[in-house]
Coordinates of C-alpha atoms in Angstrom, one line a residue:
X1 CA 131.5 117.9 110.9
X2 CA 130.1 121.4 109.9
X3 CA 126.7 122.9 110.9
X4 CA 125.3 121.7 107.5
X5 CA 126.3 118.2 108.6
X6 CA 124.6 118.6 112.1
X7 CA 121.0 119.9 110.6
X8 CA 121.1 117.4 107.9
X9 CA 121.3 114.7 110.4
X10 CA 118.1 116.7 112.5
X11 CA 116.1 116.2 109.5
X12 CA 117.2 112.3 108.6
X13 CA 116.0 111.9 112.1
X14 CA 112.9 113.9 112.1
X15 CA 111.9 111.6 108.8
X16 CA 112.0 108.4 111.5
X17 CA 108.5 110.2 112.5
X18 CA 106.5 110.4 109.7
X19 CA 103.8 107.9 110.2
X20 CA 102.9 108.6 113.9
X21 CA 103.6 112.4 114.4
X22 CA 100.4 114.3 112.4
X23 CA 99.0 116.3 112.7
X24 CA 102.1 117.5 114.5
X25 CA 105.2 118.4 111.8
X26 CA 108.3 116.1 111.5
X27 CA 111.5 117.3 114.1
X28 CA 114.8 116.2 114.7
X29 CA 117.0 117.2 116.7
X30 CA 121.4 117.0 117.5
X31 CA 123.0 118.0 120.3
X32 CA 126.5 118.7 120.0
X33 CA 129.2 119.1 122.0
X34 CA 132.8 120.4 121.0
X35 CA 132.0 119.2 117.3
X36 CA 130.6 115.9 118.7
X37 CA 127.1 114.1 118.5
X38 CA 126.4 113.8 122.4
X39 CA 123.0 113.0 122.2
X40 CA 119.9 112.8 119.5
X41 CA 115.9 112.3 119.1
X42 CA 112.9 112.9 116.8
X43 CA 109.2 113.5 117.5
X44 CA 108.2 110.4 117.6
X45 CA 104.2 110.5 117.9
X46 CA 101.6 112.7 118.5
X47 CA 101.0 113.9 121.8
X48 CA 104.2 112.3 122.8
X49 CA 107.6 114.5 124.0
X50 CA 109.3 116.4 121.0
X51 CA 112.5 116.0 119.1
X52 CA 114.6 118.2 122.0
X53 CA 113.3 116.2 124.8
X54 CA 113.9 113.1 123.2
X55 CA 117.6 114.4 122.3
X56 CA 118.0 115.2 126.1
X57 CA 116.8 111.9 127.6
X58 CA 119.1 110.2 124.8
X59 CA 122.4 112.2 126.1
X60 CA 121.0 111.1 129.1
X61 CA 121.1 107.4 128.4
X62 CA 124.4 107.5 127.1
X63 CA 126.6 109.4 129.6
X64 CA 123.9 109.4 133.0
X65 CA 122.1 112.1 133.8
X66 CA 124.8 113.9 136.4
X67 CA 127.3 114.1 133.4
X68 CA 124.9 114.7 130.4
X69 CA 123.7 117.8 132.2
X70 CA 127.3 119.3 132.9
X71 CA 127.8 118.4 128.6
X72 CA 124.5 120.0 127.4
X73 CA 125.3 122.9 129.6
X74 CA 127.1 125.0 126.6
X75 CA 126.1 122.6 123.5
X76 CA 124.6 123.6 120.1
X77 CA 121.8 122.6 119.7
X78 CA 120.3 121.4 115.8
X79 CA 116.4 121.5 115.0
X80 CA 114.9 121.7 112.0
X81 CA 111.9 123.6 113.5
X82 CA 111.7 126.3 115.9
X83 CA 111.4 125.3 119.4
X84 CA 107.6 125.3 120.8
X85 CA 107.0 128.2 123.1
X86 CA 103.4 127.3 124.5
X87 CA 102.3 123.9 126.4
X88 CA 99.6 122.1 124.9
X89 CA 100.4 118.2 125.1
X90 CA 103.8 118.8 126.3
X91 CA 106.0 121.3 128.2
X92 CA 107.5 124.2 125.6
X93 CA 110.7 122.9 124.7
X94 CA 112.1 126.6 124.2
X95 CA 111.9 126.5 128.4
X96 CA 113.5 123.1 128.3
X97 CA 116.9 124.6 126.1
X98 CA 116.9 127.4 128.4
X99 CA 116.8 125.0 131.7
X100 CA 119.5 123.3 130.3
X101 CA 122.1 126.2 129.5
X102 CA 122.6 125.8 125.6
X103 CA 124.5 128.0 124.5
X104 CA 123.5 128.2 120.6
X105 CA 120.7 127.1 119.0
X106 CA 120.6 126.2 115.2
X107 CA 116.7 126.1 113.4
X108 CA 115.6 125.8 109.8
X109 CA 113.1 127.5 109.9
X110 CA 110.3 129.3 112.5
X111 CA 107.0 127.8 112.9
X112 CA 104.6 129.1 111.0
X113 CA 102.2 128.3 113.5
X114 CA 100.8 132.0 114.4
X115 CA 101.2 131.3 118.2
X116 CA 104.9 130.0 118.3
X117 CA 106.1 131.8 115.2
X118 CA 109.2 133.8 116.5
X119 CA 107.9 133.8 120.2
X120 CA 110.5 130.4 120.7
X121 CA 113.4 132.2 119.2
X122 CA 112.6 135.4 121.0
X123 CA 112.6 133.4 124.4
X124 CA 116.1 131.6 123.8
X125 CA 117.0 135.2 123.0
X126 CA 116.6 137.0 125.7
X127 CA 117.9 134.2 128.3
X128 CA 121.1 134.9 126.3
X129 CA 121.3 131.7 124.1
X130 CA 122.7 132.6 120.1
X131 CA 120.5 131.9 117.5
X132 CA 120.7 131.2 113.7
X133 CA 117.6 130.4 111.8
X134 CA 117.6 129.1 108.2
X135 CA 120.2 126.3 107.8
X136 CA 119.1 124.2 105.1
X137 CA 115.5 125.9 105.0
X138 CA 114.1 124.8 101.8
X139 CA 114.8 121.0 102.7
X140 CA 113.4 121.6 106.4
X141 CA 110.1 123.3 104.8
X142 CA 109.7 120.6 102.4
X143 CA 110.1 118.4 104.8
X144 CA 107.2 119.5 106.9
X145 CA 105.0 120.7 103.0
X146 CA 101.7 119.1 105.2
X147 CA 102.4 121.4 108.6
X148 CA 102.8 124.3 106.6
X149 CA 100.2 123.9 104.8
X150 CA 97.7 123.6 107.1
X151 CA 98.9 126.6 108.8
X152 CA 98.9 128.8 106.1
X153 CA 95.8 127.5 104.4
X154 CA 93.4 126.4 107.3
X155 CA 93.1 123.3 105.3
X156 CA 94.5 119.5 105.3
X157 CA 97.3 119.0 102.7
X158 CA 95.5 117.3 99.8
X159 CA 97.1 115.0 97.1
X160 CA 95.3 113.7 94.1
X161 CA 95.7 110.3 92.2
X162 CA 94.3 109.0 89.5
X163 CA 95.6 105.4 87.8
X164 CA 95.0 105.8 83.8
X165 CA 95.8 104.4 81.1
X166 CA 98.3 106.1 78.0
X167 CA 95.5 108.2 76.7
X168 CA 94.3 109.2 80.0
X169 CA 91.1 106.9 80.3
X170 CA 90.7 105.4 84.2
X171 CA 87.9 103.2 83.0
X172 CA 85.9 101.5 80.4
X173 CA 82.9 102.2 79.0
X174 CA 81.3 99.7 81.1
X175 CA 82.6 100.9 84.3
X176 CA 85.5 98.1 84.2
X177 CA 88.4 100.0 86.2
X178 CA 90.5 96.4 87.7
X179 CA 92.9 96.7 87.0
X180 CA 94.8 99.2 84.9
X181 CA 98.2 99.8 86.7
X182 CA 100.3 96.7 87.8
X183 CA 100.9 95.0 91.4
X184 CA 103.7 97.2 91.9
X185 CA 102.0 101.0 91.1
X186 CA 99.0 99.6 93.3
X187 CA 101.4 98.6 96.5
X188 CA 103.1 102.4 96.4
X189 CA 99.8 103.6 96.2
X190 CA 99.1 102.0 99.5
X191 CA 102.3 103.6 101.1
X192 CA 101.2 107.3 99.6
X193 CA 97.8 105.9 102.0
X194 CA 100.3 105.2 104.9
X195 CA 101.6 108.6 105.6
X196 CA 98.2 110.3 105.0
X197 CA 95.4 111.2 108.0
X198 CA 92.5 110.5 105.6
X199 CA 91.1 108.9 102.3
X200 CA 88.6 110.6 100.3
X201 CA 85.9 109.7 97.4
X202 CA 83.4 110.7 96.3
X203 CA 79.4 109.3 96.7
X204 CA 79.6 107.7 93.1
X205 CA 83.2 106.0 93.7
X206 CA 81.9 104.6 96.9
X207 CA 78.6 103.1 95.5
X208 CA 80.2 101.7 91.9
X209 CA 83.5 100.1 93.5
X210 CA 83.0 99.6 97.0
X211 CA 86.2 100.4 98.2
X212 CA 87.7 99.6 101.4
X213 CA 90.3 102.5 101.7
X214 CA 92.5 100.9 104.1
X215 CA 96.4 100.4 103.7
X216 CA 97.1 97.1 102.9
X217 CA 101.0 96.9 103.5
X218 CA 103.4 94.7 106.2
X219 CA 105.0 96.6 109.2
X220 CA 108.0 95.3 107.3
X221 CA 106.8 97.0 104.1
X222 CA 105.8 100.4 105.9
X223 CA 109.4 100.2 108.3
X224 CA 107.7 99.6 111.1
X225 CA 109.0 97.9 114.3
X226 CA 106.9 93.8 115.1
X227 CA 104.8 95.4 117.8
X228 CA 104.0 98.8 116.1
X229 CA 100.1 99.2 115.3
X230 CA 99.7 100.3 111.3
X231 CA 97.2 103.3 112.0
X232 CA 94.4 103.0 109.3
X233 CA 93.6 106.7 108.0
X234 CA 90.1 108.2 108.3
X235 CA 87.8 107.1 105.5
X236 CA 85.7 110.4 103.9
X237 CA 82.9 110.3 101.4
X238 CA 81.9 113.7 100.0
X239 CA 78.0 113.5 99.0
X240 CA 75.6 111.7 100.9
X241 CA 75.8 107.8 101.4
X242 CA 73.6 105.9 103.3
X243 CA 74.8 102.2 105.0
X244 CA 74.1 99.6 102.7
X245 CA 75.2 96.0 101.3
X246 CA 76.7 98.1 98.1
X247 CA 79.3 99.6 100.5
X248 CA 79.6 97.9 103.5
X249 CA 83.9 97.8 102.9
X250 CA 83.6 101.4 103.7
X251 CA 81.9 101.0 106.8
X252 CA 83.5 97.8 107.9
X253 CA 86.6 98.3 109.9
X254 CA 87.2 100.7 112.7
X255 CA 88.2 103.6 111.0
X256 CA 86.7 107.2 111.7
X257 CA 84.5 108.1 108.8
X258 CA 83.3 111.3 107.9
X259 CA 80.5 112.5 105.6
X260 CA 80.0 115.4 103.9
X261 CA 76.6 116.5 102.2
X262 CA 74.0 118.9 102.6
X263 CA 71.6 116.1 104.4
X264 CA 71.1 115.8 108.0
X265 CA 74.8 116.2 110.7
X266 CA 74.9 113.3 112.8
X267 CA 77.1 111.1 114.4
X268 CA 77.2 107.5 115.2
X269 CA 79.7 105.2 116.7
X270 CA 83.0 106.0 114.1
X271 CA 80.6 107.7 111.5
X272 CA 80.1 111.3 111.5
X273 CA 78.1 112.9 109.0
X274 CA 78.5 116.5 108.6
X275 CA 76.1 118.7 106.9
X276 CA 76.3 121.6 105.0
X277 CA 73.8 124.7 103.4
X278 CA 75.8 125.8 100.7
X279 CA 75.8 124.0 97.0
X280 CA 79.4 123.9 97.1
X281 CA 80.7 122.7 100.3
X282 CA 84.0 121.7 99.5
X283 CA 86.3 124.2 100.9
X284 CA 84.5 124.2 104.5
X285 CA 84.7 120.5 104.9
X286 CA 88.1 120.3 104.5
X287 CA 88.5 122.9 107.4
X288 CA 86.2 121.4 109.8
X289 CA 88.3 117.9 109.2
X290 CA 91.3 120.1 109.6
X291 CA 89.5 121.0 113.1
X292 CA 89.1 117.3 113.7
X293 CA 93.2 116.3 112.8
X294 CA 93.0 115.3 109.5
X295 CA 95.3 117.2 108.2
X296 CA 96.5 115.3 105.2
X297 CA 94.1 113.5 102.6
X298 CA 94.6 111.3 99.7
X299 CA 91.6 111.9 97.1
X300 CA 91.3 108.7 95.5
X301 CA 88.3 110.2 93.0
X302 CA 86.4 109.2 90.6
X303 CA 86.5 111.9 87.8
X304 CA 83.9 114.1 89.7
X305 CA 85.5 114.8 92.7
X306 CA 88.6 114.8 91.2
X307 CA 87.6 117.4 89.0
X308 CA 86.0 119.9 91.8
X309 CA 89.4 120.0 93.4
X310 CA 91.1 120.8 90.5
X311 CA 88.3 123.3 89.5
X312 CA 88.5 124.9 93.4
X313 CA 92.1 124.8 92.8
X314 CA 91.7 122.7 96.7
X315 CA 94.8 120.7 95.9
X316 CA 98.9 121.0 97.1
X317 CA 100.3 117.8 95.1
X318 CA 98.6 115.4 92.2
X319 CA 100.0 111.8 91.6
X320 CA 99.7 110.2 88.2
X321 CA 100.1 106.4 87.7
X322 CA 100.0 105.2 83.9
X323 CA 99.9 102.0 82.5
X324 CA 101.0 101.3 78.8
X325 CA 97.8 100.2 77.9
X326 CA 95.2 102.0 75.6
X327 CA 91.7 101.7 76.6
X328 CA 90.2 103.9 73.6
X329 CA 87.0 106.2 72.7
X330 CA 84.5 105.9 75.2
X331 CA 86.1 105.0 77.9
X332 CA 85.5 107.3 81.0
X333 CA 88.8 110.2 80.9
X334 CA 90.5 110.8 84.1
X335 CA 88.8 114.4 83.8
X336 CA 86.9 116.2 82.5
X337 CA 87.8 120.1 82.6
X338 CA 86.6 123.4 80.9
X339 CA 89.2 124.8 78.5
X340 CA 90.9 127.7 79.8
X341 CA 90.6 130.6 77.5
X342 CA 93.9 130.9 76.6
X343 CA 97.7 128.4 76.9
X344 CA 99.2 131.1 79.0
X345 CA 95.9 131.2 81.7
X346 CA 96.1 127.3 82.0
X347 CA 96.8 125.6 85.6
X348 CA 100.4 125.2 85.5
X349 CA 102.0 122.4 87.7
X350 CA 105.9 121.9 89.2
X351 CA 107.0 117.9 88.0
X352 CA 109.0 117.1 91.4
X353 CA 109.4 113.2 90.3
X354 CA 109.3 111.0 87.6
X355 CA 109.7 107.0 89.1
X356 CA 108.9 103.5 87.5
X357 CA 107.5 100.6 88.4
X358 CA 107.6 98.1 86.0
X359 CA 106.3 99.4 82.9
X360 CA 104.0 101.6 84.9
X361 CA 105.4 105.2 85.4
X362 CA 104.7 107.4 88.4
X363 CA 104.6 111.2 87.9
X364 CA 104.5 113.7 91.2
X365 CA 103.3 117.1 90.7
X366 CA 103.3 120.5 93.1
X367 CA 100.3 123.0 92.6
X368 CA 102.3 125.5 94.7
X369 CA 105.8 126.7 96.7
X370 CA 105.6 126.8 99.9

């Protein structure tokens, strides 16, 4: 096998961890021994040990812990992240490589974390271990689009979706919206819920449909183990909304909820309402949920709030489900933007997938390269 092979197989392994890690990014990690696998491991969930000290315990496992050390002792070492250099909820794996006497250390790329950024590299460095950072970068920074993110942009990672119809209607004219898109479009849907921290409407979605923004998907469905827990995102209205019969789904459940408006900050139980002076709140919300570990959001809409995003350019990805239906003139449009003044000035997105379901079709956009 080659060193593409070895990093390749970090980031298949680092993928294992995508439901449990965030807001923590996706690792992997190989150990290898005179070309040879000798042990492997992925973050596996927040707060829990990282990809290298899982890869350890696993050569560990495998060959006891009086021979595994003798092996590592000299290995390469495969991570599609830099190492962690400072302890937070666990040790700084960096110190961990270095106990154990690699002797070269592949990454994709550095953290962009500004406190670990190069400082991991720097310590392998100068205990004598050979680095290489960069193999397979693109793949390992896509892998990790909502890490980065939120490092670079003090925000969560937000992703759009709309359901609509062929000429871009997501309701009728009397508010009728169930259902446009097909069994199939709505069960993805609920998987794009699965690997996000938080679900977000806004005030007028929440009163008219009364949503219960949970994932509604088997362990089987979501590739989880019998006795794993499906975690049930945060639910996030932006606007003030009061308890009341009209959307008791959203406060049903045991899901944190957060509220943003420019009423009265409070908290009670799982709800925490969060207040704000300025008219146009948007952009400091979605840092102070940051601040509370949401770092990933799915904004389901309606047009409004789907339309502030867009116009606050506060979005990283935009999901499009269409049906082959036509639902006609008068019937509400997915949004409802000011022209730009000129083609060439328009928002211009990156199409990164094109998938089907049925006759439904699923279209993935990018509002930005990381």
């Amino acid at each position: 096998m080659k060193d593409l092979d070895f990093m390749a197989r970090a980031i298949e392994l680092a993928k294992k961890g995508q439901l449990k890690v965030q807001p923590n990014p996706m690792v992997g990690c190989v150990i290898v021994k005179n070309n040879k696998i000798i042990g492997e491991g992925w973050h596996k969930e927040y707060g829990k040990d990282h990809a290298e000290v899982n890869a350890i315990k696993n050569c560990k496992k495998k060959f006891g812990a009086k021979k595994a050390i003798k092996l590592i002792a000299g290995s390469s070492v495969y991570v599609n992240l830099e190492p962690c250099s400072i302890e937070k909820n666990t040790p700084p794996c960096s110190n961990t490589l270095i106990e154990h006497q690699i002797k070269k250390l592949f990454c994709g790329t550095l953290d962009p974390n500004p406190k670990i950024n190069g400082r991991g590299i720097k310590l392998l460095k100068k205990a004598g271990i050979e680095t290489n950072v960069g193999l397979l970068r693109d793949k390992c920074k896509e892998l990790n689009r909502v890490f980065f993110t939120n490092q670079s942009k003090s925000r969560p990672y937000i992703i759009l979706k709309s359901a609509q119809s062929l000429d871009g209607k997501i309701a009728l004219k009397s508010g009728e919206s169930n259902w446009i898109t097909n069994s199939e479009s709505r069960k993805n849907s609920h998987y794009i819920r699965s690997r996000v921290k938080g679900i977000l409407v806004g005030r007028n979605t929440a009163e008219q449909d009364n949503p219960s923004l949970t994932v509604r998907l088997t362990r089987d469905e979501l590739g989880l183990g019998k006795n794993a827990v499906i975690e049930q995102p945060a639910k996030i209205v932006l606007g003030n909304l009061k308890k009341s019969k009209k959307v008791s789904k959203i406060f049903s459940g045991n899901s944190k909820i957060f509220i943003g408006s420019r009423q009265l900050a409070k908290k009670s139980k799982n709800v925490e309402y969060l207040q704000y002076k300025k008219k146009n709140f948007l952009e400091e919300f979605l840092k102070d949920l940051l601040d509370r570990n949401i770092s990933s959001i799915l904004v389901e809409g309606g047009q409004k709030t789907l339309n502030t995003f867009i116009v606050n350019n506060l979005f990283d990805e935009l999901v499009l489900y269409t049906a082959p239906i036509f639902l006609g003139k008068g019937s509400k449009d997915a949004l409802n933007l000011n022209s730009p003044a000129a083609i060439k000035t328009a928002m211009r997105l990156k199409m990164i997938k094109l998938e089907r379901f049925k006759d439904d079709t699923k279209t993935t956009y990018y509002n930005n390269n990381l």
